[in-house]
Structures are given as structure tokens and as C-alpha cells.
PDB file of C-alpha atoms in Angstrom:
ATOM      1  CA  UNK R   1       0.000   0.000   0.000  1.00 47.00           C
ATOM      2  CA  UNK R   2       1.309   3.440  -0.669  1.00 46.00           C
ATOM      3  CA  UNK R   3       2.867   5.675   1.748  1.00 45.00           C
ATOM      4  CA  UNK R   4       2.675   3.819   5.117  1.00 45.00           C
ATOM      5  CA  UNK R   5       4.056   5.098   7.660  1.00 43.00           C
ATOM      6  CA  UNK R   6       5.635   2.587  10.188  1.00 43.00           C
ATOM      7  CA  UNK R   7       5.441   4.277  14.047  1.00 42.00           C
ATOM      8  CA  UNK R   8       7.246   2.281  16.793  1.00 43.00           C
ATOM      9  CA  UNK R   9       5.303   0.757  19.223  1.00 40.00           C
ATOM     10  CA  UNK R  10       6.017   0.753  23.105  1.00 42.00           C
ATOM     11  CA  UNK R  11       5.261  -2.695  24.150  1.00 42.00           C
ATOM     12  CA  UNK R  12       7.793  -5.364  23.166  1.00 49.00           C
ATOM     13  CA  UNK R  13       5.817  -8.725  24.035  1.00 56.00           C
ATOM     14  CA  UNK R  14       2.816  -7.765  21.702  1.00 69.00           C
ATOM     15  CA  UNK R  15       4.034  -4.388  19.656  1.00 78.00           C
ATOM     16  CA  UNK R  16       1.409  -2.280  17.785  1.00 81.00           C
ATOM     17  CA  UNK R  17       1.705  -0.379  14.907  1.00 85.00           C
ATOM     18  CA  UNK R  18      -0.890   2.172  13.235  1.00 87.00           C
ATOM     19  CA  UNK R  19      -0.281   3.297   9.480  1.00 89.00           C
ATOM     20  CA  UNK R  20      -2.043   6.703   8.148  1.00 91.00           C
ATOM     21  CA  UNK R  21      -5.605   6.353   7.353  1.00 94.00           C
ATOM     22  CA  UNK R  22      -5.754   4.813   3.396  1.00 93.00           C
ATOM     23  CA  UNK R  23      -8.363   5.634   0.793  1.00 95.00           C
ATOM     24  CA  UNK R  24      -9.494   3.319  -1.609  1.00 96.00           C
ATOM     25  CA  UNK R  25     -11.522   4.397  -4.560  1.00 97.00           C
ATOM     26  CA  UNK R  26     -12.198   1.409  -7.064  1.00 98.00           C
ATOM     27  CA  UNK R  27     -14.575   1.570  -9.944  1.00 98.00           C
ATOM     28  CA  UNK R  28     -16.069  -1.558 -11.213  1.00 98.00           C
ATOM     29  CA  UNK R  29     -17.765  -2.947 -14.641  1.00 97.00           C
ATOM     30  CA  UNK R  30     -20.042  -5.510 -14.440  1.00 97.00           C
ATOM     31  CA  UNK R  31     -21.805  -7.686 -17.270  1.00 97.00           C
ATOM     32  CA  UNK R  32     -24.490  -9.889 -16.005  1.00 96.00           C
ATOM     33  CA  UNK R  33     -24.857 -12.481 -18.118  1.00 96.00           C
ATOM     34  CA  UNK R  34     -28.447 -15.087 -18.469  1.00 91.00           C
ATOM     35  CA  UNK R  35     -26.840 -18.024 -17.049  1.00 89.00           C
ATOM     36  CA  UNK R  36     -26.959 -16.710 -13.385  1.00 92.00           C
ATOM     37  CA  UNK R  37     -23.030 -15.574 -14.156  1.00 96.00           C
ATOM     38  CA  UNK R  38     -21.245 -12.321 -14.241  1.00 97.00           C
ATOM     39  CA  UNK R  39     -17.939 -11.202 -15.578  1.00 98.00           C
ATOM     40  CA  UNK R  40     -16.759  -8.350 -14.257  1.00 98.00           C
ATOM     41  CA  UNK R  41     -13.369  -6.200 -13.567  1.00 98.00           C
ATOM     42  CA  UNK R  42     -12.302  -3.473 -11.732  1.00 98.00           C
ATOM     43  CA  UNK R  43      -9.152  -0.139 -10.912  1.00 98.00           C
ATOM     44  CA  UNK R  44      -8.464   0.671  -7.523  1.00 97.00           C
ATOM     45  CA  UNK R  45      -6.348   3.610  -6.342  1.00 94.00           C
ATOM     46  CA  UNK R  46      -4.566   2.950  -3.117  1.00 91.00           C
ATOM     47  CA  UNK R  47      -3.097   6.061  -1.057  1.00 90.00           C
ATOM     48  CA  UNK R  48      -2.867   7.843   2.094  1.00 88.00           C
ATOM     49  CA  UNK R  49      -5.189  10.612   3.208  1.00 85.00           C
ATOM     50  CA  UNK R  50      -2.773  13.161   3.607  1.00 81.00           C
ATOM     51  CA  UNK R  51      -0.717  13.329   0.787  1.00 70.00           C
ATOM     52  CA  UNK R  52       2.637  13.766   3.150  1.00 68.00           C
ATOM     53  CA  UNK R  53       3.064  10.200   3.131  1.00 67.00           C
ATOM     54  CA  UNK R  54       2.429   9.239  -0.135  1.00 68.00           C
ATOM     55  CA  UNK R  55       5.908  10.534  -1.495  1.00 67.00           C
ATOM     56  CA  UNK R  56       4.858  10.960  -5.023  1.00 58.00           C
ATOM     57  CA  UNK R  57       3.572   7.759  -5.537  1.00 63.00           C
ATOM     58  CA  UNK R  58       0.681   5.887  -5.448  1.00 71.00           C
ATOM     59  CA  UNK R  59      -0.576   1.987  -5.299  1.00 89.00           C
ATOM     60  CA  UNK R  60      -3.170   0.623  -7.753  1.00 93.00           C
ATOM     61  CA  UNK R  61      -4.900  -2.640  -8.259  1.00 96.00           C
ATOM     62  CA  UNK R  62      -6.364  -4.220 -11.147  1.00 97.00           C
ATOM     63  CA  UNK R  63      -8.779  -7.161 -10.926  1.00 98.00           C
ATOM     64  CA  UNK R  64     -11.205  -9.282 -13.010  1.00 98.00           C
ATOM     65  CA  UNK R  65     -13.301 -12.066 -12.595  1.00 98.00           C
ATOM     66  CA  UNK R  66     -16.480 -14.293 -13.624  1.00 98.00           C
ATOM     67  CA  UNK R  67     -18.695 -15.923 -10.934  1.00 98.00           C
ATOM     68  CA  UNK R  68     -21.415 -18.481 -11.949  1.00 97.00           C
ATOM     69  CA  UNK R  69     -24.584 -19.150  -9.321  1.00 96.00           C
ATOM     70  CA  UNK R  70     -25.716 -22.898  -9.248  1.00 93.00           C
ATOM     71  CA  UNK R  71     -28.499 -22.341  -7.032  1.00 94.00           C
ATOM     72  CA  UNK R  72     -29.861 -19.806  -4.720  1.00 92.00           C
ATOM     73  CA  UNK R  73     -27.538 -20.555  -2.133  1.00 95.00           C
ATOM     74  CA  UNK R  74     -24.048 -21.384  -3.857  1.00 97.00           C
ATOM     75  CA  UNK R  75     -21.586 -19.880  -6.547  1.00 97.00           C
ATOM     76  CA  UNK R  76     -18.180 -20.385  -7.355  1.00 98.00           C
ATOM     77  CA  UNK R  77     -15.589 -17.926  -9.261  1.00 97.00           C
ATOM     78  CA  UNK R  78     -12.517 -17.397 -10.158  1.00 98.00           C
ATOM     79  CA  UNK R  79     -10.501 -14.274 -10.403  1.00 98.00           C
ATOM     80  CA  UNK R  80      -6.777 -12.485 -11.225  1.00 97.00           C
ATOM     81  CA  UNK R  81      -5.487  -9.295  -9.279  1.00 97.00           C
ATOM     82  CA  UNK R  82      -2.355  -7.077 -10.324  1.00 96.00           C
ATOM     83  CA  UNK R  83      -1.263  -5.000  -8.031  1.00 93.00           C
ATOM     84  CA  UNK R  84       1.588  -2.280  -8.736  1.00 89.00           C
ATOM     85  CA  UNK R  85       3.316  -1.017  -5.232  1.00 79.00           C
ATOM     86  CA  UNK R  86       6.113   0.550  -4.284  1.00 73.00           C
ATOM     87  CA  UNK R  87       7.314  -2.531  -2.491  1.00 71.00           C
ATOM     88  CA  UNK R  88       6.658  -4.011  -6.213  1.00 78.00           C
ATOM     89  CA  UNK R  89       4.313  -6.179  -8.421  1.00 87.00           C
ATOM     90  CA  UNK R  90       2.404  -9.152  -8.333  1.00 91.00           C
ATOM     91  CA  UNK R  91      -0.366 -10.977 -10.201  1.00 95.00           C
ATOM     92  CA  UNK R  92      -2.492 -13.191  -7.775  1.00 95.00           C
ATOM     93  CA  UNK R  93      -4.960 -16.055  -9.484  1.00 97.00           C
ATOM     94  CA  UNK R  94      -7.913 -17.060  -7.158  1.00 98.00           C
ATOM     95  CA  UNK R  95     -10.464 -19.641  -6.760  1.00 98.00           C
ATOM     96  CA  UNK R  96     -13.231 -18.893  -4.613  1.00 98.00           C
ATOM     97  CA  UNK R  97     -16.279 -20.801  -3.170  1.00 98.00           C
ATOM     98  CA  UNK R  98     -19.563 -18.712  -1.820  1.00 98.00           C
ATOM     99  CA  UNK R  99     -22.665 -19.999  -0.061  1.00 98.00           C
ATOM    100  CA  UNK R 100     -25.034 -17.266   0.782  1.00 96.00           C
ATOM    101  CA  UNK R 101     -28.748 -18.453   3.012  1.00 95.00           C
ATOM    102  CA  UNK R 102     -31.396 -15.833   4.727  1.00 93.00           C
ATOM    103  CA  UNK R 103     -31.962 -15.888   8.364  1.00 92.00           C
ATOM    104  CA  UNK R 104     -34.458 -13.284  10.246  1.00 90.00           C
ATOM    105  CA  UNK R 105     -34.456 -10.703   7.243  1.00 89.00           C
ATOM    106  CA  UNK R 106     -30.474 -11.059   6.827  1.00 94.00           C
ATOM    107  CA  UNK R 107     -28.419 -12.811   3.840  1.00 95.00           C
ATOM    108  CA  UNK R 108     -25.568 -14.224   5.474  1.00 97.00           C
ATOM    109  CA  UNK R 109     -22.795 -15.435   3.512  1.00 97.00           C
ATOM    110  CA  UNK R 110     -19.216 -16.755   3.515  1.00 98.00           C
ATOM    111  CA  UNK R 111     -16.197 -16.634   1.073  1.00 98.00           C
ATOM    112  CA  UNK R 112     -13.789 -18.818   0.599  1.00 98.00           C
ATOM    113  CA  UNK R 113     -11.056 -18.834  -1.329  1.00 97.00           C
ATOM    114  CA  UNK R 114      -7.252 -19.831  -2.610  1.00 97.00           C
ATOM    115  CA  UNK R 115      -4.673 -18.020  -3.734  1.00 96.00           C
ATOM    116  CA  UNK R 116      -1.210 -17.984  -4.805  1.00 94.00           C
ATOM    117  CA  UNK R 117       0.850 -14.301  -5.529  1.00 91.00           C
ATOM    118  CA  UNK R 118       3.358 -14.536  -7.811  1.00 91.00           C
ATOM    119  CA  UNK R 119       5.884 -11.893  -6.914  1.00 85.00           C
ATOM    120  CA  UNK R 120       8.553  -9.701  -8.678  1.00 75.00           C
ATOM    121  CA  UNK R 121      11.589  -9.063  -7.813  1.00 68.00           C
ATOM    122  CA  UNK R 122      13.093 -10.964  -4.371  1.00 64.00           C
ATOM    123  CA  UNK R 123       9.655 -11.375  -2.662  1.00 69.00           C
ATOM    124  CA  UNK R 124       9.187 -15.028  -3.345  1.00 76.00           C
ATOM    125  CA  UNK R 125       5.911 -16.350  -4.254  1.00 80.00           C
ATOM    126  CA  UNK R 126       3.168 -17.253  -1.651  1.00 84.00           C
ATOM    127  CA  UNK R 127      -0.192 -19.218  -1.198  1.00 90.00           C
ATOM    128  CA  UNK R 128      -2.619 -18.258   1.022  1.00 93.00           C
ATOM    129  CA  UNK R 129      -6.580 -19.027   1.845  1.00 95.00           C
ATOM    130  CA  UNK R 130      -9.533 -16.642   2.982  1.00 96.00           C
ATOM    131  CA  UNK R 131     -12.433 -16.628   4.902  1.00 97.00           C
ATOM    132  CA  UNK R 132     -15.042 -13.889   4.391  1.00 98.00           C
ATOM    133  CA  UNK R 133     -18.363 -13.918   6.733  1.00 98.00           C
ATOM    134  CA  UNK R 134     -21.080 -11.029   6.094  1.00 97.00           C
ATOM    135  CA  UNK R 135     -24.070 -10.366   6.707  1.00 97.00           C
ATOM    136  CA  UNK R 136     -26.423  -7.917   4.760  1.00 97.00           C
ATOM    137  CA  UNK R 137     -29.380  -6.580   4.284  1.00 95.00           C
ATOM    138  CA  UNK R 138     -31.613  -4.846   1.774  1.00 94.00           C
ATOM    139  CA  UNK R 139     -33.599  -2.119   2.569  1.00 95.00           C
ATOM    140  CA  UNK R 140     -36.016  -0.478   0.050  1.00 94.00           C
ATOM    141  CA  UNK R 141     -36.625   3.387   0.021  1.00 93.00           C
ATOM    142  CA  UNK R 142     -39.250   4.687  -2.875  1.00 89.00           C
ATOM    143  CA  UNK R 143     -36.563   3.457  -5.806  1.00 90.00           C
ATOM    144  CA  UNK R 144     -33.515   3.135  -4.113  1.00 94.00           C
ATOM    145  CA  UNK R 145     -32.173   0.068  -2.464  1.00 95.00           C
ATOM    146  CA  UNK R 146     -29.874   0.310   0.487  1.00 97.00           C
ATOM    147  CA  UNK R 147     -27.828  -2.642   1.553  1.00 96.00           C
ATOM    148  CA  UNK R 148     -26.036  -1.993   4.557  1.00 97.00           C
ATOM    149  CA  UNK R 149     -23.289  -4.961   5.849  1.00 97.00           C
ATOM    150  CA  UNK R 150     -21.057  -6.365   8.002  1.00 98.00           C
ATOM    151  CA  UNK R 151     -17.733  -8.125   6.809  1.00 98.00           C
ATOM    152  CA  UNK R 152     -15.015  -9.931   8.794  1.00 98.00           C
ATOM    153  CA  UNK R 153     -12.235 -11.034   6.257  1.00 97.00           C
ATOM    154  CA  UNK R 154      -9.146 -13.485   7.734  1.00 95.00           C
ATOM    155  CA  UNK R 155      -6.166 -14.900   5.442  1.00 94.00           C
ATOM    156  CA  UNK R 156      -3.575 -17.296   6.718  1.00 91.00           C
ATOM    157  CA  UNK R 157      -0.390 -17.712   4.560  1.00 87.00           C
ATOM    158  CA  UNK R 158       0.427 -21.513   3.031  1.00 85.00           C
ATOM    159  CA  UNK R 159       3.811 -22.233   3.934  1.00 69.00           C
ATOM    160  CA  UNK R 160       5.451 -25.468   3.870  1.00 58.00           C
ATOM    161  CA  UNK R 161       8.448 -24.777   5.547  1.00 53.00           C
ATOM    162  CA  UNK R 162       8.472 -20.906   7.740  1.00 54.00           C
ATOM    163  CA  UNK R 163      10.990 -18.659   6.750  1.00 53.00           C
ATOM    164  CA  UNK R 164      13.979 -18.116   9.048  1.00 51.00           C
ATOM    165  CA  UNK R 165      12.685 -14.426  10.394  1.00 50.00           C
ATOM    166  CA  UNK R 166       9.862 -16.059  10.995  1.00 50.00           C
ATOM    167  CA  UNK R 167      10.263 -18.513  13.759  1.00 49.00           C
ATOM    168  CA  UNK R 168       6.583 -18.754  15.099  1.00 54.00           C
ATOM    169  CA  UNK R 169       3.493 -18.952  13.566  1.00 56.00           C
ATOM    170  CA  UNK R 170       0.637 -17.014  13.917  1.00 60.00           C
ATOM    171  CA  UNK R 171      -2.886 -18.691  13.599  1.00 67.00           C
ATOM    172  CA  UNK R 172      -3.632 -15.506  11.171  1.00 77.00           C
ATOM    173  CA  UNK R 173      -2.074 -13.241   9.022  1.00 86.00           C
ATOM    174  CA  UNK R 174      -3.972 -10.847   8.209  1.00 90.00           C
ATOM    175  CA  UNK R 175      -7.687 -10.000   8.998  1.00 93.00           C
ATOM    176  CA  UNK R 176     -10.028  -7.208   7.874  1.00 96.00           C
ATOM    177  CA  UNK R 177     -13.131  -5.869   9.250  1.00 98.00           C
ATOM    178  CA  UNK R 178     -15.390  -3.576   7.154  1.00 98.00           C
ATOM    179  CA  UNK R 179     -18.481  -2.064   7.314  1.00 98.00           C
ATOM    180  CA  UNK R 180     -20.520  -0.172   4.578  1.00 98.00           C
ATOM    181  CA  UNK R 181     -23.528   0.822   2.950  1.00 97.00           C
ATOM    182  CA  UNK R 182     -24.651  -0.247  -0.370  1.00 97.00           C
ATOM    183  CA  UNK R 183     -26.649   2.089  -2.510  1.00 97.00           C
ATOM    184  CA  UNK R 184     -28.410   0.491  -5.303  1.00 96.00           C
ATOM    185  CA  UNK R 185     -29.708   3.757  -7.311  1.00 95.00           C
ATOM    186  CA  UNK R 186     -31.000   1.686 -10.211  1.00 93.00           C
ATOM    187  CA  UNK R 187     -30.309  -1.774 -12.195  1.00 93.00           C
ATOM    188  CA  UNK R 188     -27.347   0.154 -13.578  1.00 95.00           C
ATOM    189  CA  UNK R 189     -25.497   1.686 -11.083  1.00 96.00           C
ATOM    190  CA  UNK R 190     -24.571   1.334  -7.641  1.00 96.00           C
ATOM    191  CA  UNK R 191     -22.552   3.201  -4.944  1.00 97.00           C
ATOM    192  CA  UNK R 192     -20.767   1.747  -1.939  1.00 98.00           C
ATOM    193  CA  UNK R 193     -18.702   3.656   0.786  1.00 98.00           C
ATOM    194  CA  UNK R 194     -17.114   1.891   3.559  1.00 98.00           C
ATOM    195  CA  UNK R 195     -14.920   2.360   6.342  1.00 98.00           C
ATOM    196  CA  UNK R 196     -12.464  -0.784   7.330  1.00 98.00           C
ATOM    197  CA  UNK R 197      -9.822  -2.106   9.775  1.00 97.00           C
ATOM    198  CA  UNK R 198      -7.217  -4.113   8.540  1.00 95.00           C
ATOM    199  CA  UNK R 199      -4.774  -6.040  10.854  1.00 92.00           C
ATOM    200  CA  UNK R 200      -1.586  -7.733   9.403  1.00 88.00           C
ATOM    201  CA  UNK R 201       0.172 -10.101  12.185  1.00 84.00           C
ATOM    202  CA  UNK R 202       3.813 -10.860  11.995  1.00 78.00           C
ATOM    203  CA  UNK R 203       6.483 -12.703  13.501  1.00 71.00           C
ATOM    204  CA  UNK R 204      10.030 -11.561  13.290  1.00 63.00           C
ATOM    205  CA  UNK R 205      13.328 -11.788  15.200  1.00 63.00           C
ATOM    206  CA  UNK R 206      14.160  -9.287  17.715  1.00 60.00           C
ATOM    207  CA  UNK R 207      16.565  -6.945  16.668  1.00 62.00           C
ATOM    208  CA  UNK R 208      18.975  -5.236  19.021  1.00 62.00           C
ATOM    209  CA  UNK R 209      21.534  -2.280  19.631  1.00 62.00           C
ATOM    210  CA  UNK R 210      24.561  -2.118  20.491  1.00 66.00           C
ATOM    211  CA  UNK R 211      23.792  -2.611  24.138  1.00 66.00           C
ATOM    212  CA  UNK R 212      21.466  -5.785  23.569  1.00 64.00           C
ATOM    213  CA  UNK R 213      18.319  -3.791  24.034  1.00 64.00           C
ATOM    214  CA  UNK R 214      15.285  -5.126  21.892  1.00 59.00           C
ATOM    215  CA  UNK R 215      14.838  -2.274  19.077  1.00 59.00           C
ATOM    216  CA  UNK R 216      12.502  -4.115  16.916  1.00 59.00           C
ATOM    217  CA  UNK R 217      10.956  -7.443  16.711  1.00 58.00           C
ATOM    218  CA  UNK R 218       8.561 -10.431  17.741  1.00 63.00           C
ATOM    219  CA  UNK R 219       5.128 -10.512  17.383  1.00 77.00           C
ATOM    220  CA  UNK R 220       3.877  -7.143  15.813  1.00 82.00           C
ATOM    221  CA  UNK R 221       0.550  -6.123  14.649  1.00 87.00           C
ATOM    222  CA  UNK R 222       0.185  -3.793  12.226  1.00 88.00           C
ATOM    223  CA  UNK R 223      -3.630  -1.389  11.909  1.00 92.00           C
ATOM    224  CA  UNK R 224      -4.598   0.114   8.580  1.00 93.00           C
ATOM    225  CA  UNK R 225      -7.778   2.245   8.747  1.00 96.00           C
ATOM    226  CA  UNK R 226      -9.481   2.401   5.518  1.00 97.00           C
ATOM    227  CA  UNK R 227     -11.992   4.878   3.797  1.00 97.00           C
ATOM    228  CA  UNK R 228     -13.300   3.273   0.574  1.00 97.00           C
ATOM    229  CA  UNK R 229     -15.815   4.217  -1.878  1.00 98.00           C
ATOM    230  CA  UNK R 230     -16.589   1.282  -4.541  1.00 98.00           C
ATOM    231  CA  UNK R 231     -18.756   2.997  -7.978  1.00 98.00           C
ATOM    232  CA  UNK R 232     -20.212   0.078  -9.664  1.00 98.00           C
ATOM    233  CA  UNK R 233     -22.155   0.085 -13.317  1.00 97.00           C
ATOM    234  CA  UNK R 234     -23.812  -2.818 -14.640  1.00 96.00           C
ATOM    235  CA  UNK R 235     -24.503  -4.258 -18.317  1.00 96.00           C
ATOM    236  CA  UNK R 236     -26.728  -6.785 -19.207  1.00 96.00           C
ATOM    237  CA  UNK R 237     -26.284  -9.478 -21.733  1.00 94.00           C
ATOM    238  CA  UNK R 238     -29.622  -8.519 -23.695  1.00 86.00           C
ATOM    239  CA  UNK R 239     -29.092  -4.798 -22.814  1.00 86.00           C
ATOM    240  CA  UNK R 240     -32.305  -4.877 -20.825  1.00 89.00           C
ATOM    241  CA  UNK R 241     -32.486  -5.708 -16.975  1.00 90.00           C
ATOM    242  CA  UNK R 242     -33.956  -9.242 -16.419  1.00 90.00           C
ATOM    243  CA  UNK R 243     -34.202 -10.998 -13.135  1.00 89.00           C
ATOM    244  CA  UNK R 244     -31.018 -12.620 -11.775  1.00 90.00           C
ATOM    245  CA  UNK R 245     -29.578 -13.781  -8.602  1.00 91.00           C
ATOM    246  CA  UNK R 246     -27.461 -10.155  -7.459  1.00 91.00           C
ATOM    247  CA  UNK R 247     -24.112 -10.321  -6.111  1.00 93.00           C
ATOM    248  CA  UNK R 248     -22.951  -8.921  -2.834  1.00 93.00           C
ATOM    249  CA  UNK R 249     -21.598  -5.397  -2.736  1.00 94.00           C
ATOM    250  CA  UNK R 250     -18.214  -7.079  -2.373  1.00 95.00           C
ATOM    251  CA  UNK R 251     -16.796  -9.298  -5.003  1.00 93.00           C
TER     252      UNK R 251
END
């Protein structure tokens, strides 16, 4: 992500560190297809609030995928991301599962998925699976749909053998919490901002000085506020709108 800023933390046994707040405008293309199936794609823009820490430079992310619904409860999907950071770029393939059912006026639904990044430069490649639970709900005022939700995202890292700076595991590395309102303003378009917390969990060594005092190191975890705003527009295979099983606000 662009332009974190890294602040030492005071604890040593359980460290904390909290980057600048991020904003992440993406706009998506959607083509809903009569099949129950989508393709879609999307640009994201990945930067710091205040444009001190973004030191000319900026992040962005490119994904696409198609998603097919079997039945009312269960799709499957795959999709590609390439990202372009200044720590470098990667393209990450996914497969993903998703089983969505209603309970008391809610959809609840969970994600989940496999990856593997494959990294430039000397970042070596890495597979990891996700878990996304949500719940959402729909809300209908005069034409306009709102669709406000709850989403708890965790990834763990696939590692056959831990890297030396890593000597302990952690039972997750990363999760994300994010909360948002969907507004559906017509079969066409749709609006989504959101606010989100992500977490990233390390391991490390401890690092010392030159008087053996711990400067760095050990189990760190690292908070990313987020301010998103996702603008999505949607095509239809005939051109015309026709009854189909929606996907959520998040692909």
C-alpha cells in the first residue's frame, strides 16, 4: 500500500503499529450475463489521506473475474489481481467458493477462497486461503435500495516450511473488518462507501543495539484504517435488466 508510515510501538511482548488512514476508490464494470453468471473487472487507487506520506507515488490494483450461481444458495468464481506497489508487483490467481442463506431478514454469507501471488523481484511467491463472513441486508426506500453490511475477512499464509525471520506462527495473518452501505440507485449503477480495519500479524526476530536492548521485533501487529468508496455500473447481456440472482456489494 502506498505511503505507510511505520510508528514504533512501546510494548515489546505484543508491539502495535498504526499506518495513516488509506483511501481506496475502485470503480467496477459488471456484465451480467443469463446463465446466473457475471464477468466483471475493476481499478483501484490505493493512497494515504494526507498526501505527506504518499511521497509521489501511489498503489493501484487491477482485478477481473467471472462468478457463476448454481443455485440460490451457492456460486463459485474465479478471479486475477495485479497490483503495482512501491514494495513491487504481483499478479495473484484465485479460486473462490460462496454460499449465501437468509436468516431473520439477513443474507448471510461466507467466502472462501485460494490463492497464490506470484511476486517480482526478491519477494518469493506465496499461497494463502480466505475466509469472508457477512451479513447484509436490503432495505427499500421509494426506488432506491440500500444494503447496509457487516464483513469480517481473515487470510492465513500456506507455507510449507516458515521462513527463518519467521520462527513462530501465527494462527492468522492478516484480517479485515469492514463495514458499509450499499446504494443500489437503479439496475445500472450502484454506490458503496465503507470504512475498514485491517490487521496484518507478523512474527520476526528481535533486533537489538549495540547494548542488547530489543529495538525491533517479535510478534507485531500492524492497523490500517481504511476509507473506501466502490462505484459500480452494470450491463446486461440482452441490454435490458432481467431478473437474476445479485451479487454482494463485495466481489
Amino acid at each position: 500500500m502506498a505511503g505507510l508510515l511505520v510508528l514504533p510501538g512501546l510494548a515489546l511482548g505484543q508491539r502495535r503499529i498504526h499506518n495513516p488512514t488509506q483511501l481506496w476508490p475502485e470503480l467496477q464494470g459488471e456484465l451480467a450475463l443469463q446463465n446466473n453468471s457475471y464477468l466483471w473487472l475493476s481499478a483501484q487507487n490505493q493512497r494515504a489521506a494526507e498526501s505527506r506520506y504518499n511521497n509521489g507515488t501511489f498503489d493501484y490494483v487491477l482485478r477481473a473475474g467471472y462468478e457463476r450461481f448454481w443455485s440460490e444458495q451457492w456460486s463459485w468464481g474465479i478471479t486475477g489481481r495485479y497490483a503495482a506497489t512501491s514494495a513491487g508487483d504481483s499478479f495473484t490467481p484465485e479460486l473462490l467458493l460462496r454460499h449465501r442463506s437468509r436468516l431473520l431478514g439477513l443474507t448471510l454469507g461466507q467466502r472462501l477462497s485460494l490463492e497464490y501471488a506470484l511476486q517480482g523481484g526478491v519477494a518469493r511467491n506465496l499461497g494463502a486461503t480466505r475466509l469472508r463472513l457477512d451479513a447484509e441486508r436490503i432495505i427499500t426506500v421509494g426506488n432506491i435500495a440500500l444494503r447496509p453490511r457487516v464483513a469480517w475477512e481473515g487470510g492465513l499464509n500456506l507455507r510449507l516450511q516458515p521462513p527463518d525471520d519467521q520462527p513462530e506462527e501465527r494462527t492468522i495473518d492478516q484480517g479485515r473488518l469492514r463495514a458499509e452501505v450499499g446504494i443500489r440507485l437503479s439496475d445500472h449503477f450502484d454506490l458503496t462507501p465503507y470504512f475498514a480495519r485491517q490487521t496484518d500479524f507478523t512474527v520476526t526476530q528481535f533486533q537489538f543495539d549495540a547494548d542488547g536492548n530489543i529495538t525491533s521485533g517479535g510478534r507485531t501487529n500492524i492497523v490500517s484504517p481504511i476509507i473506501g468508496l466502490d462505484v459500480r455500473f452494470t450491463l446486461f447481456q440482452d441490454k435490458q435488466p432481467f431478473e437474476r440472482i445479485q451479487l454482494p456489494t463485495q466481489h
